[in-house]
mmCIF file of N, CA and C in Angstrom:
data_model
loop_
_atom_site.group_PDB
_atom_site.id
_atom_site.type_symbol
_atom_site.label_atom_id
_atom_site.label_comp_id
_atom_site.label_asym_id
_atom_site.label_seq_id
_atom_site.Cartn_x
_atom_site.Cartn_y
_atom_site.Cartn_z
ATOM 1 N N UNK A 5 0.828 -1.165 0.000
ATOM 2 C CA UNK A 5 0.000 0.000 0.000
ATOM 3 C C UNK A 5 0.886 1.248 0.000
ATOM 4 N N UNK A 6 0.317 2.472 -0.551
ATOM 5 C CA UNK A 6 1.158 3.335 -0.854
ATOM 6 C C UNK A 6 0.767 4.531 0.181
ATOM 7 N N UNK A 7 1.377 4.817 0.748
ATOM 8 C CA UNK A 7 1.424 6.113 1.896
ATOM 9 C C UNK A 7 1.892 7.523 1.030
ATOM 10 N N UNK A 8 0.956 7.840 0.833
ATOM 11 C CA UNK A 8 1.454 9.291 0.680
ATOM 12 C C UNK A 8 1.877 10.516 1.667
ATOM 13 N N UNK A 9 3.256 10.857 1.762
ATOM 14 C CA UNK A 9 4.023 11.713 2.463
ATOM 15 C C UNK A 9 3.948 13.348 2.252
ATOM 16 N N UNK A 10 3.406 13.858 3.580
ATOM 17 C CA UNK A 10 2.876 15.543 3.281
ATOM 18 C C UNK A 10 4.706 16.114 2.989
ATOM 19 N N UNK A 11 4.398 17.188 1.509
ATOM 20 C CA UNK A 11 5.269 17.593 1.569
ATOM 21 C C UNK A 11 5.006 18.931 2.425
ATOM 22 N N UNK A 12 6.841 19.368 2.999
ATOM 23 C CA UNK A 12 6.452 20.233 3.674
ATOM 24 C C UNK A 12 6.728 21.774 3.101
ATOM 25 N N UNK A 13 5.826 22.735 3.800
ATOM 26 C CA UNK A 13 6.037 24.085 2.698
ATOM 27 C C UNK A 13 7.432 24.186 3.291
ATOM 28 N N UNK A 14 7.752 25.205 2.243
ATOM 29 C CA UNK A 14 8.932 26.173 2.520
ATOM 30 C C UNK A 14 8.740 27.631 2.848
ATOM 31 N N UNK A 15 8.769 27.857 3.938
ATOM 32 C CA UNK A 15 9.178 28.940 4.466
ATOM 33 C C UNK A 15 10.028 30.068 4.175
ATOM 34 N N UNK A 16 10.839 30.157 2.775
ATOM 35 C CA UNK A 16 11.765 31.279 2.875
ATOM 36 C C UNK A 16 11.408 31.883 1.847
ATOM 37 N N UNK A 17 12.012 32.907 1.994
ATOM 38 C CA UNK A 17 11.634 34.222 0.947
ATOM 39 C C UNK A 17 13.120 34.114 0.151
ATOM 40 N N UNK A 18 12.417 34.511 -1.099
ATOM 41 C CA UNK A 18 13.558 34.614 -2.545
ATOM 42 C C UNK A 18 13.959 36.003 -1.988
ATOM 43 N N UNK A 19 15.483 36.401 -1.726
ATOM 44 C CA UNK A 19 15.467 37.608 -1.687
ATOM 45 C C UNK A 19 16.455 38.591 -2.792
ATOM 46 N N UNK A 20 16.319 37.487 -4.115
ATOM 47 C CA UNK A 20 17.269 37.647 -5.229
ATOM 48 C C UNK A 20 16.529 39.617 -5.898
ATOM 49 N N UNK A 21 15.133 39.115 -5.866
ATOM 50 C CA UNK A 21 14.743 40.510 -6.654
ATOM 51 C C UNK A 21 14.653 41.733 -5.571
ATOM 52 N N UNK A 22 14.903 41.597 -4.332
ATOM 53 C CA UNK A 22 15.018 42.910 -3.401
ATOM 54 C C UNK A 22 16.458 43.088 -3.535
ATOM 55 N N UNK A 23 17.471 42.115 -4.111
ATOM 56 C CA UNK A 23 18.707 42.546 -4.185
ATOM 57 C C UNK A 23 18.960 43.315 -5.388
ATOM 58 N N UNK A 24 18.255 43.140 -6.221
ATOM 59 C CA UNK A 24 18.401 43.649 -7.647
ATOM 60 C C UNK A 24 17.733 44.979 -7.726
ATOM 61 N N UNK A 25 16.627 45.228 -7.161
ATOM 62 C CA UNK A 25 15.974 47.030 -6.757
ATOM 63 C C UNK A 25 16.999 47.750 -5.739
ATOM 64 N N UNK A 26 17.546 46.973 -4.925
ATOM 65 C CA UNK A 26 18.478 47.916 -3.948
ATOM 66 C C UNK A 26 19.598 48.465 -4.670
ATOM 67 N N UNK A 27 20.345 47.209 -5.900
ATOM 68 C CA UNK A 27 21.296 47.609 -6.555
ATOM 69 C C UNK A 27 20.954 48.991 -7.449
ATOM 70 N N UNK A 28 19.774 48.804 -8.347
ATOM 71 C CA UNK A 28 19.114 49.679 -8.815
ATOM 72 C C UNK A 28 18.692 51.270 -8.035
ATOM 73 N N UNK A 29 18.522 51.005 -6.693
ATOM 74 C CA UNK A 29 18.457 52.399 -6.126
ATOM 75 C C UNK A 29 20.051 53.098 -5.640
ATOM 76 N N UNK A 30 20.652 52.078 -5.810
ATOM 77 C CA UNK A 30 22.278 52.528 -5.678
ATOM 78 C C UNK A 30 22.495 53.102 -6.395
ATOM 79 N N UNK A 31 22.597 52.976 -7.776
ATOM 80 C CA UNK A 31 22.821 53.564 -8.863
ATOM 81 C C UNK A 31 22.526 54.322 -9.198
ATOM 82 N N UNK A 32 21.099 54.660 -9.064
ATOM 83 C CA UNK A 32 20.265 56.022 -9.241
ATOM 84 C C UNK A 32 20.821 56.962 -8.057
ATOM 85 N N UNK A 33 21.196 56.726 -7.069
ATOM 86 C CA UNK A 33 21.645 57.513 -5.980
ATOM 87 C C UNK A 33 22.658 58.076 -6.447
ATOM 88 N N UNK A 34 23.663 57.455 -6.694
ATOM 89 C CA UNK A 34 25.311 57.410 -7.019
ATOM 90 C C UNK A 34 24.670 58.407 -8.302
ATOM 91 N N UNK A 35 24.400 58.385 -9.121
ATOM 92 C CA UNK A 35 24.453 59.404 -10.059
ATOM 93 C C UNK A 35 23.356 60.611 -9.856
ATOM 94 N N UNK A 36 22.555 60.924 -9.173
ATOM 95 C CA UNK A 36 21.454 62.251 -8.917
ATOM 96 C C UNK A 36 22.266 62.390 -7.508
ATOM 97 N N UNK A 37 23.513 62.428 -6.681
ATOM 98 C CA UNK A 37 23.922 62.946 -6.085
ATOM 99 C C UNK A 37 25.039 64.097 -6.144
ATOM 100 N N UNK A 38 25.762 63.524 -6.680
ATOM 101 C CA UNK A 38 25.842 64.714 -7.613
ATOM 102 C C UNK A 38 25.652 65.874 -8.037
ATOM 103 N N UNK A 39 24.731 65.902 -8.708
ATOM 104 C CA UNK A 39 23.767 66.795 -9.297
ATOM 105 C C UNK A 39 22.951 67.752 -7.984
ATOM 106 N N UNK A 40 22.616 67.011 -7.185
ATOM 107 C CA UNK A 40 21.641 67.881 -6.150
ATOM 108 C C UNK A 40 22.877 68.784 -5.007
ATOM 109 N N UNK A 41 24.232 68.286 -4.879
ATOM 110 C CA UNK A 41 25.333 69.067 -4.127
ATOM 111 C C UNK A 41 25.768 70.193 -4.958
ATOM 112 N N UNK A 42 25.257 70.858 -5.485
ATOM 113 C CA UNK A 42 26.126 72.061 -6.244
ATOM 114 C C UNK A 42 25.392 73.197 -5.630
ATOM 115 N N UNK A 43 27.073 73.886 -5.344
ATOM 116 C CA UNK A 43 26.901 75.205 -4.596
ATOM 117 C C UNK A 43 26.702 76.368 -5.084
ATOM 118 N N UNK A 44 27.115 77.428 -4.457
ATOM 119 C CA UNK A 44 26.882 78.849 -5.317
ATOM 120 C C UNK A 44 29.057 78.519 -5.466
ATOM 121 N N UNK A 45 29.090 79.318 -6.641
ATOM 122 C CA UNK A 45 30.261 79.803 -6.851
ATOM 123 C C UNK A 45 30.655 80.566 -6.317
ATOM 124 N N UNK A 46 31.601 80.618 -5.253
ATOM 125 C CA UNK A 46 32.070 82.536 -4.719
ATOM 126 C C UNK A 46 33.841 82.129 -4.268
ATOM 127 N N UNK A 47 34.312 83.439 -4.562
ATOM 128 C CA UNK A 47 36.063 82.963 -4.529
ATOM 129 C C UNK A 47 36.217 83.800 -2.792
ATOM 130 N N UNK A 48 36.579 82.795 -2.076
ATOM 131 C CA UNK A 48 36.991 83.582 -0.722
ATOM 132 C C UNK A 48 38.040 83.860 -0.101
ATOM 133 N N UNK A 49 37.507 84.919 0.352
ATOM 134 C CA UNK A 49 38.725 85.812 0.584
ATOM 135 C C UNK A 49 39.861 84.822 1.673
ATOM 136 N N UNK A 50 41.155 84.988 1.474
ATOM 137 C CA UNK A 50 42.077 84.181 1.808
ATOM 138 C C UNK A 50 42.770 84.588 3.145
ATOM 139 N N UNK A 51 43.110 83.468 4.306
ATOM 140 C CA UNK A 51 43.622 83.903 5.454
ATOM 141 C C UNK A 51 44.094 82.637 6.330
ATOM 142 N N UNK A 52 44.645 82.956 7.179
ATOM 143 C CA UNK A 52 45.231 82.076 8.268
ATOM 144 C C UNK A 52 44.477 81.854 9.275
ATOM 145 N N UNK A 53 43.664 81.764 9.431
ATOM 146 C CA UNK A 53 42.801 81.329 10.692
ATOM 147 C C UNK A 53 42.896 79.955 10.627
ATOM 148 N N UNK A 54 42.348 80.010 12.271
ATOM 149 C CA UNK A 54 42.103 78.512 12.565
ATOM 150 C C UNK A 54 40.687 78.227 12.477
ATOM 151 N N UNK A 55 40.786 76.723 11.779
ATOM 152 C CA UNK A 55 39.444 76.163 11.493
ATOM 153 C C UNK A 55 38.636 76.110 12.797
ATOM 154 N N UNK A 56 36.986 76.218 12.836
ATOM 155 C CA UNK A 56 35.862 76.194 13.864
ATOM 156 C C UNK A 56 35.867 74.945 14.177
ATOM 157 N N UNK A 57 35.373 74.787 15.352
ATOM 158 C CA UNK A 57 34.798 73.587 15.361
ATOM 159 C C UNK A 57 33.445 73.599 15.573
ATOM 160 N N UNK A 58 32.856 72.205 15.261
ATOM 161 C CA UNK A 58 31.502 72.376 15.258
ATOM 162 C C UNK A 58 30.487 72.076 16.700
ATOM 163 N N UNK A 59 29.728 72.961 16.669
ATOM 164 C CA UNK A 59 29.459 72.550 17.771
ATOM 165 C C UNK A 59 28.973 71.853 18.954
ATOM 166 N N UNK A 60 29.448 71.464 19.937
ATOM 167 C CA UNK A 60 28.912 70.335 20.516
ATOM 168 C C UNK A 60 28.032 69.671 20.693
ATOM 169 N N UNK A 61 26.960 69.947 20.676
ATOM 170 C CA UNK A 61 25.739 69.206 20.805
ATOM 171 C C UNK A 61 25.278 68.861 19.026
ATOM 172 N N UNK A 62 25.828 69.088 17.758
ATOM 173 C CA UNK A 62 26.368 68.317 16.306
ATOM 174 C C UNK A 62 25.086 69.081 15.707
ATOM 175 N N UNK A 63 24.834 69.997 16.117
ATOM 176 C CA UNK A 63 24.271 71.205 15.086
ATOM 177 C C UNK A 63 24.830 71.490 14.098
ATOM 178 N N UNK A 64 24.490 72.043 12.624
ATOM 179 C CA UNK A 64 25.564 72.134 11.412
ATOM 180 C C UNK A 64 24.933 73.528 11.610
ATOM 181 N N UNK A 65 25.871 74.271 11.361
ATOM 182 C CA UNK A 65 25.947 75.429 11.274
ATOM 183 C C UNK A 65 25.017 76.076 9.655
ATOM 184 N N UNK A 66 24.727 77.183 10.161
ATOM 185 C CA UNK A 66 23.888 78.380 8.893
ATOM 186 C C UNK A 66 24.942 78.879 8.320
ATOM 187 N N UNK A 67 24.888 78.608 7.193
ATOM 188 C CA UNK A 67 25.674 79.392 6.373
ATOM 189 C C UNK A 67 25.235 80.572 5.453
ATOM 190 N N UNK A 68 25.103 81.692 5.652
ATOM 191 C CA UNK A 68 24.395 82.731 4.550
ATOM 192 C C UNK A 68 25.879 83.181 3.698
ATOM 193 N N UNK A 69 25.067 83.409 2.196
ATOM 194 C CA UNK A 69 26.218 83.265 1.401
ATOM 195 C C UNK A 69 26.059 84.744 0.546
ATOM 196 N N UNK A 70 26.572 85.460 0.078
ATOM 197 C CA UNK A 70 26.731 86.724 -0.731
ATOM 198 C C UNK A 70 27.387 86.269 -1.460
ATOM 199 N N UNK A 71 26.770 86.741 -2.873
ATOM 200 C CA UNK A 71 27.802 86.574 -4.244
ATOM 201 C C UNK A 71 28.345 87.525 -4.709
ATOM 202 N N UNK A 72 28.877 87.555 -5.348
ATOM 203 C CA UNK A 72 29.316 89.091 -6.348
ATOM 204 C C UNK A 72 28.359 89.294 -7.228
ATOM 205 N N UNK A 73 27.200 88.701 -7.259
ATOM 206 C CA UNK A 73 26.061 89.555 -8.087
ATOM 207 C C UNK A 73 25.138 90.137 -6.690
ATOM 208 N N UNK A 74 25.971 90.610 -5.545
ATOM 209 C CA UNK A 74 24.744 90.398 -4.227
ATOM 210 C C UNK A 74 23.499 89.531 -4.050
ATOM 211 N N UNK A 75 23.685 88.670 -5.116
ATOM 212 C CA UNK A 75 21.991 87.745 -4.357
ATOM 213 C C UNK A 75 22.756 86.854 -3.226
ATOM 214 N N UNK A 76 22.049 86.755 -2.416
ATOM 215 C CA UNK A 76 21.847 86.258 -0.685
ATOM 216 C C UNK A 76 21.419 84.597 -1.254
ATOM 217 N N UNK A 77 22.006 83.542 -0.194
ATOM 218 C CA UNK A 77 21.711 82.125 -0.523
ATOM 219 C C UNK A 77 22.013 81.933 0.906
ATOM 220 N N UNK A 78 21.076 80.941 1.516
ATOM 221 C CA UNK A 78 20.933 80.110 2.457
ATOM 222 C C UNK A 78 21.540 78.537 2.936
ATOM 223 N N UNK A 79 21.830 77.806 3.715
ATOM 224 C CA UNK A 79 22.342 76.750 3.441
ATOM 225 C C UNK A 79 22.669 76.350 4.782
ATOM 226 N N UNK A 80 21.637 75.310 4.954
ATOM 227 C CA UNK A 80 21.919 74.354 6.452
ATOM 228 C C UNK A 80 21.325 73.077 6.122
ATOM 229 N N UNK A 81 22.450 72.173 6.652
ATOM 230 C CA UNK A 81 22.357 70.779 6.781
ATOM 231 C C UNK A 81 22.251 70.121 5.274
ATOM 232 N N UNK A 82 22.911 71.024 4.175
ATOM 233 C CA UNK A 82 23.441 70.343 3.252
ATOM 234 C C UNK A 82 22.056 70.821 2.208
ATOM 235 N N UNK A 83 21.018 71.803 2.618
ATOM 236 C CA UNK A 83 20.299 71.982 1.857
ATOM 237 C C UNK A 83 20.256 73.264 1.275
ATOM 238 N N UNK A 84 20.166 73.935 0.109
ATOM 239 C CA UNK A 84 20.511 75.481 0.062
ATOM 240 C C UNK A 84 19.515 76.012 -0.549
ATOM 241 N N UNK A 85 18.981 77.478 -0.603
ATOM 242 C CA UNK A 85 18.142 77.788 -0.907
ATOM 243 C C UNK A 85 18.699 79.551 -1.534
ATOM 244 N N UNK A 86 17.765 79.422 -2.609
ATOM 245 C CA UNK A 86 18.748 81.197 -3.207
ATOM 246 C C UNK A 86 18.303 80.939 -4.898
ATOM 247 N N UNK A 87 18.795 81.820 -5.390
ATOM 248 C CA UNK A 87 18.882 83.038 -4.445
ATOM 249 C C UNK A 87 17.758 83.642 -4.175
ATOM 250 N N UNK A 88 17.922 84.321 -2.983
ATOM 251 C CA UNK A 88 16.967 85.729 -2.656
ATOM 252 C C UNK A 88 17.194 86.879 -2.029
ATOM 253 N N UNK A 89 16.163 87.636 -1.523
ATOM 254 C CA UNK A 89 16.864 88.667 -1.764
ATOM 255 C C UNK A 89 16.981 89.131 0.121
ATOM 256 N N UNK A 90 17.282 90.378 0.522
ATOM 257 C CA UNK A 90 17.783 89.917 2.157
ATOM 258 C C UNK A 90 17.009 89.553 3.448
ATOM 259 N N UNK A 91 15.628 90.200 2.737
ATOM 260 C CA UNK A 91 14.408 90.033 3.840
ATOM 261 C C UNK A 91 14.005 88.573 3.724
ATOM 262 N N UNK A 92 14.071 87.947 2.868
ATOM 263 C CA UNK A 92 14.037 86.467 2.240
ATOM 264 C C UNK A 92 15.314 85.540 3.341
ATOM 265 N N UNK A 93 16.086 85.720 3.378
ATOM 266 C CA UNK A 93 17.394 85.425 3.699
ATOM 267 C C UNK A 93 17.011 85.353 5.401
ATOM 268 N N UNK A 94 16.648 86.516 5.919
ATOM 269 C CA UNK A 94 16.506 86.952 7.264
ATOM 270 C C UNK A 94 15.350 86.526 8.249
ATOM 271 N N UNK A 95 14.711 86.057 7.070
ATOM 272 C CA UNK A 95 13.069 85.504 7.294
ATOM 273 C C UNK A 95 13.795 83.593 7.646
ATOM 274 N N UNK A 96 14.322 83.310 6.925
ATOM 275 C CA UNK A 96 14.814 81.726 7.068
ATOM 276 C C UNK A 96 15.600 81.401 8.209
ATOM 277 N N UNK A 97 16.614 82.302 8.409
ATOM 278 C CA UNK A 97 17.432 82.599 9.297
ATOM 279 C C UNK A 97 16.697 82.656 10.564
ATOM 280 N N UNK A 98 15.740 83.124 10.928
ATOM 281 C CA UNK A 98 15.083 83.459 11.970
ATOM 282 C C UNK A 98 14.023 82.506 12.016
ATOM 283 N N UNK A 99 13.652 81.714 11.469
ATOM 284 C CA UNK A 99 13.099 80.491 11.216
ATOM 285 C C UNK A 99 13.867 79.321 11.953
ATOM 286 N N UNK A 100 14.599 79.106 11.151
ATOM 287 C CA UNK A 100 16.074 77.951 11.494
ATOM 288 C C UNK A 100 16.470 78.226 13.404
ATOM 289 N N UNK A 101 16.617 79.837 13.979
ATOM 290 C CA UNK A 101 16.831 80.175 14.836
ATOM 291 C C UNK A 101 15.830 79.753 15.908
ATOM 292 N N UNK A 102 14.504 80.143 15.623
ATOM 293 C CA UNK A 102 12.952 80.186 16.302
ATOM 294 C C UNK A 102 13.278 78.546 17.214
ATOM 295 N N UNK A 103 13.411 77.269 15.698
ATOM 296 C CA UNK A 103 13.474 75.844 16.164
ATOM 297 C C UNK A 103 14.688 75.498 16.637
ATOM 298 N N UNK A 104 15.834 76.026 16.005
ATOM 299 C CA UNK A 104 17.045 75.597 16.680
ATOM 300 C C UNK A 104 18.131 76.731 17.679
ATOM 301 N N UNK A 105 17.793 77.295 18.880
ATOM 302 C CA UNK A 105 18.091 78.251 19.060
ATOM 303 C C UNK A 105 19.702 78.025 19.598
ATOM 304 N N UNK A 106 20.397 78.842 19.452
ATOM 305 C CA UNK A 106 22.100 79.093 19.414
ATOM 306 C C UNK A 106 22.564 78.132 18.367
ATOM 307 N N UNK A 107 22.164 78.186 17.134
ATOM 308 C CA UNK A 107 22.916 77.870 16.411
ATOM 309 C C UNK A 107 23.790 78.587 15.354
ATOM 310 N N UNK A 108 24.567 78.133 15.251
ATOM 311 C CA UNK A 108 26.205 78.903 14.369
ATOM 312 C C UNK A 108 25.792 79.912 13.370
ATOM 313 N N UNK A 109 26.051 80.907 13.038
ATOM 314 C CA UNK A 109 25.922 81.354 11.727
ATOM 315 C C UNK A 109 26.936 81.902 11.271
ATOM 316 N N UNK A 110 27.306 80.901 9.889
ATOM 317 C CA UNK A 110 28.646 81.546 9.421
ATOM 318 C C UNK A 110 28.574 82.276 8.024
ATOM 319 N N UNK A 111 29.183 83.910 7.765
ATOM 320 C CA UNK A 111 29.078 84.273 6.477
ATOM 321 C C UNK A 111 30.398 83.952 5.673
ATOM 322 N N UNK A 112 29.281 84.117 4.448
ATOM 323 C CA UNK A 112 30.256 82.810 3.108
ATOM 324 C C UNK A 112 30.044 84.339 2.078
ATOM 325 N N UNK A 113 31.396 85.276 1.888
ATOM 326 C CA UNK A 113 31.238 86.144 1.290
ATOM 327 C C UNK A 113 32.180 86.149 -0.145
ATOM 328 N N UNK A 114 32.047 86.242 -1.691
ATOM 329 C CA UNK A 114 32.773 86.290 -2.509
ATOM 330 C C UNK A 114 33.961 87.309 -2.107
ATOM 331 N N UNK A 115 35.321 87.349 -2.352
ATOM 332 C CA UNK A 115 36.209 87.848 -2.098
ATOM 333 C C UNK A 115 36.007 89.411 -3.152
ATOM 334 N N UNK A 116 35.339 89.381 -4.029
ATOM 335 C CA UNK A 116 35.154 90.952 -5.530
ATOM 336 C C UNK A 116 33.754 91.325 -4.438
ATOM 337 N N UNK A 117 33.021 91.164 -3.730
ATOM 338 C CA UNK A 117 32.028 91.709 -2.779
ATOM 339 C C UNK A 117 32.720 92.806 -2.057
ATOM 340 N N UNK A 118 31.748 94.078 -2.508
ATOM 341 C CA UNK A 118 32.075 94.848 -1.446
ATOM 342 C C UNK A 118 31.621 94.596 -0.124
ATOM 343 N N UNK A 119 32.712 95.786 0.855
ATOM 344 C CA UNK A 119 33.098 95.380 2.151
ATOM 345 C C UNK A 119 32.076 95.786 2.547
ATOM 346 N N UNK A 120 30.747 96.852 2.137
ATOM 347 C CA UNK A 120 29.648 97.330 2.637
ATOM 348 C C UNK A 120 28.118 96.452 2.830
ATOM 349 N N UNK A 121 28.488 95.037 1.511
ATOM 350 C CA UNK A 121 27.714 94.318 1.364
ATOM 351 C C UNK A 121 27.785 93.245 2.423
ATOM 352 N N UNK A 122 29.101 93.064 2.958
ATOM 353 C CA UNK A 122 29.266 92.115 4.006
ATOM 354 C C UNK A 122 28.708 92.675 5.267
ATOM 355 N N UNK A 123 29.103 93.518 5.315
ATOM 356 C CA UNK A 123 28.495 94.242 6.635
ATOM 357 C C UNK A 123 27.455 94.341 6.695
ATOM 358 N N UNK A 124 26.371 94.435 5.582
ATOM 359 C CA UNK A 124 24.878 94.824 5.827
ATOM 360 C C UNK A 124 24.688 93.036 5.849
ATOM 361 N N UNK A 125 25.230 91.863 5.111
ATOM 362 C CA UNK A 125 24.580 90.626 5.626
ATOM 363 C C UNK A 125 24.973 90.067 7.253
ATOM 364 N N UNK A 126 26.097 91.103 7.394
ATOM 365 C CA UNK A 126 26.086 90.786 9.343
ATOM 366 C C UNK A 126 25.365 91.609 9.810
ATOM 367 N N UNK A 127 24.751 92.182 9.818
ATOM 368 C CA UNK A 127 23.950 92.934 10.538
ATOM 369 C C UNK A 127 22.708 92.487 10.137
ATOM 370 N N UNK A 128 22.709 92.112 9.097
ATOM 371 C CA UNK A 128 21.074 91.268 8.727
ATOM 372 C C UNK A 128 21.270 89.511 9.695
ATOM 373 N N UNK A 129 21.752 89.438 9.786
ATOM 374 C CA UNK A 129 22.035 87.937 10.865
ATOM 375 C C UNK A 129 21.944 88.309 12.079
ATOM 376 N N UNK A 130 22.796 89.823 12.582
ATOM 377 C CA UNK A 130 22.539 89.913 13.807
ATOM 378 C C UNK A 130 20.922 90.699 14.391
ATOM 379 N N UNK A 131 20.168 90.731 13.031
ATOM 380 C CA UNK A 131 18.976 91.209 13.672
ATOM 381 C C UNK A 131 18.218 90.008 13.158
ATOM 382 N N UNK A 132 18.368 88.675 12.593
ATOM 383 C CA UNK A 132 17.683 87.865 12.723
ATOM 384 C C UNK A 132 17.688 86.697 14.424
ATOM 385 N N UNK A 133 18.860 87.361 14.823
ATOM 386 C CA UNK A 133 18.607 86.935 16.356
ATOM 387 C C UNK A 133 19.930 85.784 16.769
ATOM 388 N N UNK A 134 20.832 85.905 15.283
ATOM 389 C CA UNK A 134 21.963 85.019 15.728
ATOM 390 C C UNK A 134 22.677 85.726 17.057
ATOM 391 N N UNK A 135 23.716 84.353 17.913
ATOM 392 C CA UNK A 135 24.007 84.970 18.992
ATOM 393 C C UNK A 135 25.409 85.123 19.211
ATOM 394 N N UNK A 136 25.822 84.448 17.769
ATOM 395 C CA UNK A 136 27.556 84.537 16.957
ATOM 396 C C UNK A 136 27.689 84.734 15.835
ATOM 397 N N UNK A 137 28.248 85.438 14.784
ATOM 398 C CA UNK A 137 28.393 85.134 13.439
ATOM 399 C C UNK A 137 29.918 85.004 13.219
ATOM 400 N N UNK A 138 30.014 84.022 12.251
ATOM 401 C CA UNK A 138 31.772 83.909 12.000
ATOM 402 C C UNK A 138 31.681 84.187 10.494
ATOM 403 N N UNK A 139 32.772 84.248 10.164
ATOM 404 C CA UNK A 139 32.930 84.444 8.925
ATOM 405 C C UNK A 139 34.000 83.401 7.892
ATOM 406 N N UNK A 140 33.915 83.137 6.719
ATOM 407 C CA UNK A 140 34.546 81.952 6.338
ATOM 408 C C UNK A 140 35.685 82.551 5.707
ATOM 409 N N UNK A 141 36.968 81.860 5.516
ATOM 410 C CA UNK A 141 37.790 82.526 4.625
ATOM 411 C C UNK A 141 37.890 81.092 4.246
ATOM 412 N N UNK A 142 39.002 81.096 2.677
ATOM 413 C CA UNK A 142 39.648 79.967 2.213
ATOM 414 C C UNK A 142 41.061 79.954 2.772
ATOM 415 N N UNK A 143 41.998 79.469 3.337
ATOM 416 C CA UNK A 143 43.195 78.819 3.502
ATOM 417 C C UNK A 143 43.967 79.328 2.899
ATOM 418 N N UNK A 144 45.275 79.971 2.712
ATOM 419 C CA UNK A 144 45.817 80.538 1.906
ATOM 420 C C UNK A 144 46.835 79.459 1.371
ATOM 421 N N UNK A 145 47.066 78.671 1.792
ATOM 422 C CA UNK A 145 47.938 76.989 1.433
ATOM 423 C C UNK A 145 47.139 76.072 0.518
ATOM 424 N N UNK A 146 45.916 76.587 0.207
ATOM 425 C CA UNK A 146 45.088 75.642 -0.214
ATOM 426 C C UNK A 146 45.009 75.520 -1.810
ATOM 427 N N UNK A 147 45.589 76.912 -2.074
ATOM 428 C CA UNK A 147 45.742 77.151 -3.753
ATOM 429 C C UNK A 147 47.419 77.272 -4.042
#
């Protein structure tokens, strides 16, 4: 007599085609990254300072940026926004400040910027309620 034997299921998951979409979102990453990191162009002014550090509790610092066409650009945590124009700028700033309060603000000024334009974007930071502003230079070893 013939006994028929339960086969038993299988339990596992194919995980060949979630490997093949992950590879696929790699790729698409790896190339639209790229593309979404591009900054404003500005040549800065050159010096010996010592680099900031960031600050302790791993806040990334505000960066407001002036070009040599004066449009104003924004830029925290790797996201940037610009151009606009300073009430635009001061409005974000004080935004960013409202939720994250004492955080860094550093100006990012083209080196052909006049010295009057820098001064009016520190004073536009210090009336958006920053409670430091630094300023960036490039390295003079670096070129």
């Amino acid at each position: 007599m013939y006994v028929r034997k339960k086969r038993r299921m299988v339990a596992e998951i194919n995980v060949v085609p979630y490997i093949d979409v992950m590879l696929v979102l790699l790729i698409i990453f790896m190339v639209t990254t790229p593309i979404i990191t591009q900054g404003v162009k500005v040549e800065l002014p050159k010096s010996k300072a010592e680099p900031i550090e960031q600050m302790k509790d791993g806040k990334t610092p505000i960066v407001a940026t002036v070009d040599e066409a004066g449009l104003y650009y924004y830029q925290k945590d790797g996201v940037e926004k610009g151009p606009m124009n300073a009430e635009q700028l001061q409005a974000e700033v004080m935004d960013t400040l409202t939720i994250e309060p004492g955080t860094q603000v550093i100006l990012k000024a083209d080196g052909r910027v006049d010295y009057n334009a820098v001064i009016h974007l520190l004073n536009l930071m210090k009336q958006a309620g920053a409670p430091a502003v630094g300023l960036m230079t490039e390295d003079v070893e670096s070129k």
